[in-house]
Every structure is written in structure tokens, then in C-alpha cells.
Short mmCIF file of C-alpha atoms in Angstrom, two decimals:
data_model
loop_
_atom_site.label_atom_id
_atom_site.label_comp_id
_atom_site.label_asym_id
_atom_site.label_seq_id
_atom_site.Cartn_x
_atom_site.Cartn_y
_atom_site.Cartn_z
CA UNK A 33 12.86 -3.22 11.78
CA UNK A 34 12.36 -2.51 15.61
CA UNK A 35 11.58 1.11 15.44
CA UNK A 36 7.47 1.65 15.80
CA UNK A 37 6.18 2.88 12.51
CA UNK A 38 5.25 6.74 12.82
CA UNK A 39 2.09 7.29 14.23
CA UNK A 40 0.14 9.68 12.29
CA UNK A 41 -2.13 12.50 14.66
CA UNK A 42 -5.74 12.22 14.26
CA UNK A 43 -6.35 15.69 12.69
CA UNK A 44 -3.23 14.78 9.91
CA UNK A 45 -5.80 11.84 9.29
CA UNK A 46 -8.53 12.84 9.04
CA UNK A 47 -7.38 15.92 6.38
CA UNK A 48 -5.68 14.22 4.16
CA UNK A 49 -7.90 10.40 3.85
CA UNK A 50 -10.62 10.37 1.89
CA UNK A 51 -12.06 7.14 0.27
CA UNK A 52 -10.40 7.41 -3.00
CA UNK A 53 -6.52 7.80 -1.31
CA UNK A 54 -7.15 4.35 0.32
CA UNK A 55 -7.31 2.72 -2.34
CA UNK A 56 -10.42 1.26 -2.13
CA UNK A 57 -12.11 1.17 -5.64
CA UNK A 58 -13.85 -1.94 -4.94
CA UNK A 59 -15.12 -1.92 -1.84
CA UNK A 60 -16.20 1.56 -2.62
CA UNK A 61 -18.83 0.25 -5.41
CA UNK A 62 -20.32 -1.72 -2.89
CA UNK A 63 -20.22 1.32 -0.34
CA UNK A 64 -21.65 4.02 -2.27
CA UNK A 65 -24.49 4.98 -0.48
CA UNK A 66 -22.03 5.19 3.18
CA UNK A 67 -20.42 8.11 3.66
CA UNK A 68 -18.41 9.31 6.26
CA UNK A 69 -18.99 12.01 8.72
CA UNK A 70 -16.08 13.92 10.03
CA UNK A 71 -16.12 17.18 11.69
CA UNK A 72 -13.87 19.52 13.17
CA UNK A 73 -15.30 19.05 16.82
CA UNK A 74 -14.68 15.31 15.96
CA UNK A 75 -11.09 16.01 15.64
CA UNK A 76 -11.24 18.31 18.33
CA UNK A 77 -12.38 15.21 20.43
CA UNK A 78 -10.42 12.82 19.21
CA UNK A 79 -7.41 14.99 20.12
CA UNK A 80 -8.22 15.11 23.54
CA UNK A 81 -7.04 11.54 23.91
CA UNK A 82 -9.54 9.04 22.80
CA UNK A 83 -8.71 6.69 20.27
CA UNK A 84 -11.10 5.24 18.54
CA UNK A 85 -10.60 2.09 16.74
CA UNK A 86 -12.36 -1.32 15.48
CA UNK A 87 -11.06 -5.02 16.46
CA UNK A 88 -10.69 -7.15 12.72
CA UNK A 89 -13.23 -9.75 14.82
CA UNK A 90 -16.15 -8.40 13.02
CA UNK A 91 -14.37 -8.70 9.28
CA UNK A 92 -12.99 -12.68 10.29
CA UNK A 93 -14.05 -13.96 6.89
CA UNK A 94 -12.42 -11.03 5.23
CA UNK A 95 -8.83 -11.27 4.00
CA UNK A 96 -6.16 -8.63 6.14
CA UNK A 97 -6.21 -6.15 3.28
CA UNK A 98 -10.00 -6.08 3.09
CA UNK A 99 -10.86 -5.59 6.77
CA UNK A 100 -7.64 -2.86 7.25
CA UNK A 101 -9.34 -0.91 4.15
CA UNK A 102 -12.48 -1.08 5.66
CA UNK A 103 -11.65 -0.01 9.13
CA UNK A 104 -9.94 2.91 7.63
CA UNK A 105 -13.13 3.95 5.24
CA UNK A 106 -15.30 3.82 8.15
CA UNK A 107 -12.95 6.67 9.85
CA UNK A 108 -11.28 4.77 12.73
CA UNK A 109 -7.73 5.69 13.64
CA UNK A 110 -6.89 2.54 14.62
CA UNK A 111 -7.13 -1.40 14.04
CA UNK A 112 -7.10 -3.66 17.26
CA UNK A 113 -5.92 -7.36 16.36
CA UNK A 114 -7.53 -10.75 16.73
CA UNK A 115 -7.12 -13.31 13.57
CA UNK A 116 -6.03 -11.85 10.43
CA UNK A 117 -5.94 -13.37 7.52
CA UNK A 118 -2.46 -12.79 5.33
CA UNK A 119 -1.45 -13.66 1.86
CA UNK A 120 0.48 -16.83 3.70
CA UNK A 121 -2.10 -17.84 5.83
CA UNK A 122 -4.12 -17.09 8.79
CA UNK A 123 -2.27 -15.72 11.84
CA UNK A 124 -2.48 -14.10 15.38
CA UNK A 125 0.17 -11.68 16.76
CA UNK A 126 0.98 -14.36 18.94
CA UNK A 127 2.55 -16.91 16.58
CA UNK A 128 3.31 -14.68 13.27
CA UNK A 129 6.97 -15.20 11.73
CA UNK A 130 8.83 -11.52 11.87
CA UNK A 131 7.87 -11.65 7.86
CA UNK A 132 4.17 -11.79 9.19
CA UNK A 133 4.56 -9.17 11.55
CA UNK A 134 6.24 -6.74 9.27
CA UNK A 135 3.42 -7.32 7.03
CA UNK A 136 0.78 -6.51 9.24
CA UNK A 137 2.65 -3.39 10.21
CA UNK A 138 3.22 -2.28 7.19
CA UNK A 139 -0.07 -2.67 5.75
CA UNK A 140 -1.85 -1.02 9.04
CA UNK A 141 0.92 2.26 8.23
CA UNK A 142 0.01 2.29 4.58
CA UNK A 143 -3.45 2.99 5.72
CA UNK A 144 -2.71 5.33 8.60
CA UNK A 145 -3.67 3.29 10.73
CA UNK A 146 -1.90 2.40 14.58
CA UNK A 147 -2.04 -1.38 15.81
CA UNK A 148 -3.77 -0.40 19.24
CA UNK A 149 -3.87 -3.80 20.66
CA UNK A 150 -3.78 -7.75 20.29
CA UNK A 151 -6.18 -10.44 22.18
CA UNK A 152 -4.55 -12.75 23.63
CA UNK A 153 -6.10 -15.73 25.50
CA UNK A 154 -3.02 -15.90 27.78
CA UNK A 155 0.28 -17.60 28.69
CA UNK A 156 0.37 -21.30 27.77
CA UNK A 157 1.04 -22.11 31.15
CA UNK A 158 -0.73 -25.27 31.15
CA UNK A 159 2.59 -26.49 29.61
CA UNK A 160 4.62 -25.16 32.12
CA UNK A 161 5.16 -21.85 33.89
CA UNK A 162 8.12 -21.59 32.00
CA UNK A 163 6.58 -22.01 28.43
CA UNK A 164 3.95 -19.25 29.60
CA UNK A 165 6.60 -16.91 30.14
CA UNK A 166 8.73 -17.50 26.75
CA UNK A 167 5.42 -17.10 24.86
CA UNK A 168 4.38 -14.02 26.28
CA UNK A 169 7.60 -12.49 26.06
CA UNK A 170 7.52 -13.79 21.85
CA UNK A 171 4.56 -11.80 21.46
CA UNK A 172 5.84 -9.14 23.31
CA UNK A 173 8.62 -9.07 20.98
CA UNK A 174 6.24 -9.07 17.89
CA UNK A 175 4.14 -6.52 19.79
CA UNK A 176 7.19 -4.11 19.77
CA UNK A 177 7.88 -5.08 16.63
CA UNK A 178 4.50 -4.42 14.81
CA UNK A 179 3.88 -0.99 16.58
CA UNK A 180 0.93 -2.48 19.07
CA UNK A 181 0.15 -0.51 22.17
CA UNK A 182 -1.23 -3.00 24.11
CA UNK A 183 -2.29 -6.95 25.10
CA UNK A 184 -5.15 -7.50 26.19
CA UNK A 185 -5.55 -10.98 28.08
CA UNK A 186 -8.29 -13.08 28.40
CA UNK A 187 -7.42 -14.62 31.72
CA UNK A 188 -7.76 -18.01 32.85
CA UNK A 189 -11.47 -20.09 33.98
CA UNK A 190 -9.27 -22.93 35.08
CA UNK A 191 -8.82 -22.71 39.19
CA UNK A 192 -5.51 -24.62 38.65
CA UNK A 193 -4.19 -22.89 36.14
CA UNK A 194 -4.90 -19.90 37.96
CA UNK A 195 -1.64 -19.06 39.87
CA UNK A 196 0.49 -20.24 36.76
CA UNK A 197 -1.33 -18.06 35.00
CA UNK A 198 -1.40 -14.50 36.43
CA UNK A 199 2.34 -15.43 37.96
CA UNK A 200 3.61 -15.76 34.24
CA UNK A 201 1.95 -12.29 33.18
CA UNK A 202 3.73 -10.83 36.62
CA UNK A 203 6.87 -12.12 35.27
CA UNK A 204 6.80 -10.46 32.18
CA UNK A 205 5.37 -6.97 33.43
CA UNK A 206 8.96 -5.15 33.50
CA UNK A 207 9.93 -6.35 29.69
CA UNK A 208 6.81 -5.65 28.55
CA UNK A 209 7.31 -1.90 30.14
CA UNK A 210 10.70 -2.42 28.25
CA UNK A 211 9.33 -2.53 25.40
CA UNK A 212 6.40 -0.04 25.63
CA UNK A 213 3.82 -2.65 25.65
CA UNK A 214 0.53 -2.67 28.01
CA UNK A 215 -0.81 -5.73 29.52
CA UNK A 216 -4.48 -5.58 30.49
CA UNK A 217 -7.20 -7.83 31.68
CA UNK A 218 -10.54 -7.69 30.40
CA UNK A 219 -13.75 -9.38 31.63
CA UNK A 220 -14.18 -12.80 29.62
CA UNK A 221 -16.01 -14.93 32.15
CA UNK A 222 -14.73 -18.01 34.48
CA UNK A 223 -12.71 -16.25 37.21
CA UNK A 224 -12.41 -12.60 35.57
CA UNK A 225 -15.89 -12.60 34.64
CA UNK A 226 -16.91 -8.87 36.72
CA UNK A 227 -15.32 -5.92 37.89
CA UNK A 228 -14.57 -7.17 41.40
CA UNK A 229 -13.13 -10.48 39.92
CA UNK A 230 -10.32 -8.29 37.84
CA UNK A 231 -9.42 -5.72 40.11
CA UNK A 232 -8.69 -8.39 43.07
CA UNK A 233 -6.28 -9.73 39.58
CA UNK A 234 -4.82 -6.43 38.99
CA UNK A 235 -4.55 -6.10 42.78
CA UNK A 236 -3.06 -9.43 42.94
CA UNK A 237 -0.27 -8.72 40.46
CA UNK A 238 0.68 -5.53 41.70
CA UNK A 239 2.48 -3.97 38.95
CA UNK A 240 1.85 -0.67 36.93
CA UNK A 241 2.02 -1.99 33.56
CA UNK A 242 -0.68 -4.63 34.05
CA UNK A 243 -4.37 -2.50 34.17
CA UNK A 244 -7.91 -3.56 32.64
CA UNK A 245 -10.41 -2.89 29.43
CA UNK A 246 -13.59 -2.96 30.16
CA UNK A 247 -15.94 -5.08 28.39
CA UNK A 248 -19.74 -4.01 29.22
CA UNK A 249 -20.85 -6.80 26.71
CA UNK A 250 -19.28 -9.23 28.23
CA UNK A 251 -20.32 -8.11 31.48
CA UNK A 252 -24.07 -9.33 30.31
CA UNK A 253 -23.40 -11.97 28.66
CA UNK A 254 -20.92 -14.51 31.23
CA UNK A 255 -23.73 -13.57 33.81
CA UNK A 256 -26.55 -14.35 31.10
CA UNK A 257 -27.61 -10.95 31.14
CA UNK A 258 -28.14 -10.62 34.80
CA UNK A 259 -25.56 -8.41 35.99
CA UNK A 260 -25.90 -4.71 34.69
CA UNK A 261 -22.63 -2.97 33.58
CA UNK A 262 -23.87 0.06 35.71
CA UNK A 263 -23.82 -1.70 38.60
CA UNK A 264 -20.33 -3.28 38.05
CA UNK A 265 -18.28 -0.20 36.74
CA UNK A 266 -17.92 1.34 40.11
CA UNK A 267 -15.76 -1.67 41.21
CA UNK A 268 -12.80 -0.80 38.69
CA UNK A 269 -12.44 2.67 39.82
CA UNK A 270 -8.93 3.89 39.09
CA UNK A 271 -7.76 0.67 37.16
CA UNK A 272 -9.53 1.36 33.31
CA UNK A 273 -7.19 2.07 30.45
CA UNK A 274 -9.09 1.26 27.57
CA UNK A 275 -12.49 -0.37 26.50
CA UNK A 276 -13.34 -3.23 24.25
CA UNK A 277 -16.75 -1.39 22.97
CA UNK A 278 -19.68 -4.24 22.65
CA UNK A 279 -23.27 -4.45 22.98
CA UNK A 280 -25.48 -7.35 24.27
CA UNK A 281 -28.85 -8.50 23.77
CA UNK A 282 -30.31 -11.65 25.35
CA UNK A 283 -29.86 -14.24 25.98
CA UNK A 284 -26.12 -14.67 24.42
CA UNK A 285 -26.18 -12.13 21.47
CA UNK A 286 -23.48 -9.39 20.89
CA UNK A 287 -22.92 -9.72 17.21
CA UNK A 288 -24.70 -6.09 17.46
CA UNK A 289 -23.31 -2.15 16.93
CA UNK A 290 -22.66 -0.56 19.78
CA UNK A 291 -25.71 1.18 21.15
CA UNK A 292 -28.76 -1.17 19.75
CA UNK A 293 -28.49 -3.51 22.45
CA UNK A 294 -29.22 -3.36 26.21
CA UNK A 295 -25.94 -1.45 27.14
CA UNK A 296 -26.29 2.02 28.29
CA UNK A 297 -22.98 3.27 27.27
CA UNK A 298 -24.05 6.95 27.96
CA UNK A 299 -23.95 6.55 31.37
CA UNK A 300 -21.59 3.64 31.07
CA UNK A 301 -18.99 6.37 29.93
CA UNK A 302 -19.84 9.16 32.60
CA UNK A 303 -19.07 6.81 35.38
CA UNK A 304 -15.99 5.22 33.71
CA UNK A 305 -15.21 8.99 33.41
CA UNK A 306 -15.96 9.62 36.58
CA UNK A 307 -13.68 6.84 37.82
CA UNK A 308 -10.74 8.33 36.60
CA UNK A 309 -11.01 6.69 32.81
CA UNK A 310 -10.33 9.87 30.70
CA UNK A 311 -8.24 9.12 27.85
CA UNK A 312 -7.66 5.82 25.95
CA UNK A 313 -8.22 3.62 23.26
CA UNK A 314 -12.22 2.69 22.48
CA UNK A 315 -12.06 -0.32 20.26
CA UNK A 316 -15.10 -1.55 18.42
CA UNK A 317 -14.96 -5.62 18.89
CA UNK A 318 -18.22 -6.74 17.52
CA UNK A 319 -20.71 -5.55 14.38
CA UNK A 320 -23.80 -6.88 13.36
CA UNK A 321 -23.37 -9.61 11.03
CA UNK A 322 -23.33 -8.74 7.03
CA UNK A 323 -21.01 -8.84 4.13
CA UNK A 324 -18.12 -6.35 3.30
CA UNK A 325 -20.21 -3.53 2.41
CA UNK A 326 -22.79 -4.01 5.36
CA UNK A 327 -19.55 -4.42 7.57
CA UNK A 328 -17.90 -1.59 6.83
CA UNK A 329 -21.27 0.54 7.00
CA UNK A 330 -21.93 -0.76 10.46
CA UNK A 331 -18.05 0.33 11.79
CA UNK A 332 -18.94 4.03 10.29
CA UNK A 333 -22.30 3.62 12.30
CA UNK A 334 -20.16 2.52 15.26
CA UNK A 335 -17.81 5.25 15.10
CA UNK A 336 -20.07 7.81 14.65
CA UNK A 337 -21.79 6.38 17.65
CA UNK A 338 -18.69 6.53 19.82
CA UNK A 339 -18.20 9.73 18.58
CA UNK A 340 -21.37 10.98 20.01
CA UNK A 341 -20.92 9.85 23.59
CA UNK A 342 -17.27 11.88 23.64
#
């Protein structure tokens, strides 16, 4: 199928799912004691425009189903993709079969749950310019295919790479539009490791479908804690579509929820807000460290959290 699966509004979701429709029996004995906390002004916020959603990096060891079933019992609206674990093997968006891709769609829609985005370290380009551009456009294709929103690149910290690199994404910016797929850059250290660094990329590029996340824990932790988010955000003015949501503590932790390490992300949001960042997707990428249970308590936490600063 090529058609996007339906998306489902936020309010319709968060009526009608309650722990026992997910099917979650056991993951709910180990959960008992979580609960979640929805509201109408939480709907009333989420309508606005944010979408709020968690990354499957913090469930890696979990299998697909597990970590879907938990990101929907925490009370996110949405799953953001790294590598997910499926009944015939591990698998990025990047290099799943069409088989693989329909699964992860499907299993995301059973849940009520939107694929809001994919990492994705970049074009292969050190194989050729060409080969960059025939990959991207594959997971482009499986993009469109599984109902995901958005790419978010990791850029390049190889100098000669560098051209290859952001000249592939260029390439592909009017089939990704095509398609109804975003390209963005985040911060991930090397030579898109600030603010400044990725809007002289975005800059450099020049074309409306290729805009930036922001990444404030990232922003700490490729300068080893020495660069403050506050004083970076101003730099990306204009550019922000969406947020990869993660805390740092030093020296090189962010396995952390969102708001018990050294990011402010009170203020962080006022001046991304103030910068023209009002709408978008806010995707959880990193948890403190437990098992399922723990897991999926600290994504409630997160949300919640998230929640508060809307």
C-alpha cells in the first residue's frame, strides 16, 4: 500500500485509549502503580499543534511490539524511529524490505500511533555521490510508504565527505517534497555540532523542504558541556521544525528524562517560541536507563513533563 495510514486526532486518542484497549496485559502487571494523566487542557494543547512523541532509542533491547505498546501506555501520540526490532530481525527504515515496512506501519496504526520521523545518519556518499542519492531516495520511498513525516539526518564530521554529503540531500529535496517527506538536520557534533554550524547547512542547501530539530542535549554534550543551549538557540531563528527532546548531565551523560539534567527547557522553549518555532513534533529520544516497566514509567514522566512546558 502507498496511501499513509489514517492519522488519528489527538483528542479521538486520547478518548477512546485506555491501557486495557492496547492490549497490554503484560506489561500492565509490571506497570501497575503508573498511571496516566490526561486532561482536557492537555488535549486542548496538544491540538494546538504540538506533537508529542518518544524515539524507540530508549526501548533498544525491547522487541518492536513491546516498545510501540509502551510508547502508547505512556500517552504519546506518536513513535519516532531509530532500530526496531521485528519478528524477522532487527531493522532501520533505511534498509527494511516493503514486508518490513508494512509491518512497522501497521503495528504503529494498530496502536494509534503516527511514525513522526526516522534517524538517519545520512547518504552513503562515501561510496559515491550517486549511491548517496539512490539510498536516500529508498528510504524516502519507505518513508512514504510507512506513513513517516520526517528524516532527520545526522550530517557528516568528515570535511571530505562534506560536499558529497549535503549535495546528495539537495538532490533529493524536490522528491522528498513529492512524497510529503521532511528532511532536517539536527545537531550531532563534527561539522553540525551548534546552531551556527546548521543554519550555514540549511543556508547552504537552500531549499524549503530541508529545515532543522533541535537537539539541546546534544548541544552539551559534542561541546563537553561547555556551550549552553540558551546561548545557541538564538542562532536558528526561523529554521526549527521539530525537537529531538534530551537532557544532559556531565560530563557525557544523557541517558536521563527530560528535565533532571542541566537543560533548561523552560526557557529553552520560550525562545524557540519566540524564534518562530510554534507548532511541531517534540520527540522524546533518551530515558533513564531501566527495564520495561521503569521504561515505560519514565516516557509517562517525560510526557507529562513536555506537557507542562506547553
Amino acid at each position: 500500500m502507498d496511501s499513509h495510514p489514517q492519522v488519528l486526532q489527538r483528542r479521538e486518542f486520547l478518548r477512546n485509549t485506555t491501557i486495557g484497549s492496547m492490549g497490554l496485559i503484560g506489561v500492565c502487571n509490571t506497570w501497575s502503580n503508573t498511571k496516566l494523566l490526561v486532561s482536557d487542557e492537555d488535549e486542548t494543547k496538544e491540538s494546538a499543534g504540538w506533537e508529542l512523541g518518544c524515539f524507540t532509542r530508549p526501548f533498544a533491547e525491547f522487541s518492536y511490539i513491546e516498545t510501540l505498546d509502551g510508547i502508547a501506555a505512556a500517552g504519546f501520540s506518536s513513535v519516532g524511529l531509530m532500530a526496531v526490532k521485528l519478528s524477522s530481525g532487527s531493522v532501520t527504515l533505511a534498509d527494511a524490505t516493503e514486508s518490513q515496512v508494512d509491518e512497522i506501519r501497521e503495528e504503529a496504526a494498530r496502536r494509534k500511533l503516527s511514525v513522526a520521523v526516522t534517524y538517519y545518519s545520512g547518504p552513503p556518499v562515501e561510496q559515491s555521490l550517486a549511491a548517496g542519492i539512490d539510498a536516500t531516495r529508498k528510504l524516502i520511498d519507505n518513508c512514504h510508504r510507512a506513513g513517516c513525516a520526517s528524516i532527520v539526518l545526522g550530517g557528516t564530521a568528515n570535511e571530505a565527505l562534506f560536499d558529497s554529503y549535503y549535495d546528495a540531500v539537495r538532490s533529493v529535496c524536490d522528491y522528498a517534497a513529492q512524497q510529503r517527506v521532511s528532511l532536517v538536520l539536527k545537531p550531532h557534533g563534527g561539522l553540525n555540532a551548534t546552531g551556527p554550524q546548521c543554519a550555514e547547512i540549511i543556508k547552504r542547501v537552500d531549499h524549503a523542504s530541508f529545515r532543522m530539530w533541535y537537539d539541546a542535549g546534544n548541544i552539551y554534550y559534542y561541546s563537553d558541556g561547555n556551550l549552553d543551549p540558551l546561548d545557541d538557540v538564538g542562532t536558528v531563528k526561523g529554521i526549527v521544525t521539530g525537537m529531538c527532546v534530551k537532557d544532559f548531565t556531565p560530563p557525557k551523560e544523557v541517558a536521563l528524562n527530560p528535565g533532571t539534567g542541566k537543560v533548561d527547557f523552560a526557557e529553552l522553549m520560550k525562545r524557540l517560541i519566540a524564534g518562530g518555532f510554534r507548532s511541531g513534533p517534540l520527540i522524546v529520544e533518551t530515558l533513564a536507563k531501566g527495564d520495561l516497566s521503569a521504561t515505560i514509567a519514565n516516557a509517562t514522566q517525560s510526557r507529562i513533563f513536555l506537557q507542562s512546558l506547553l
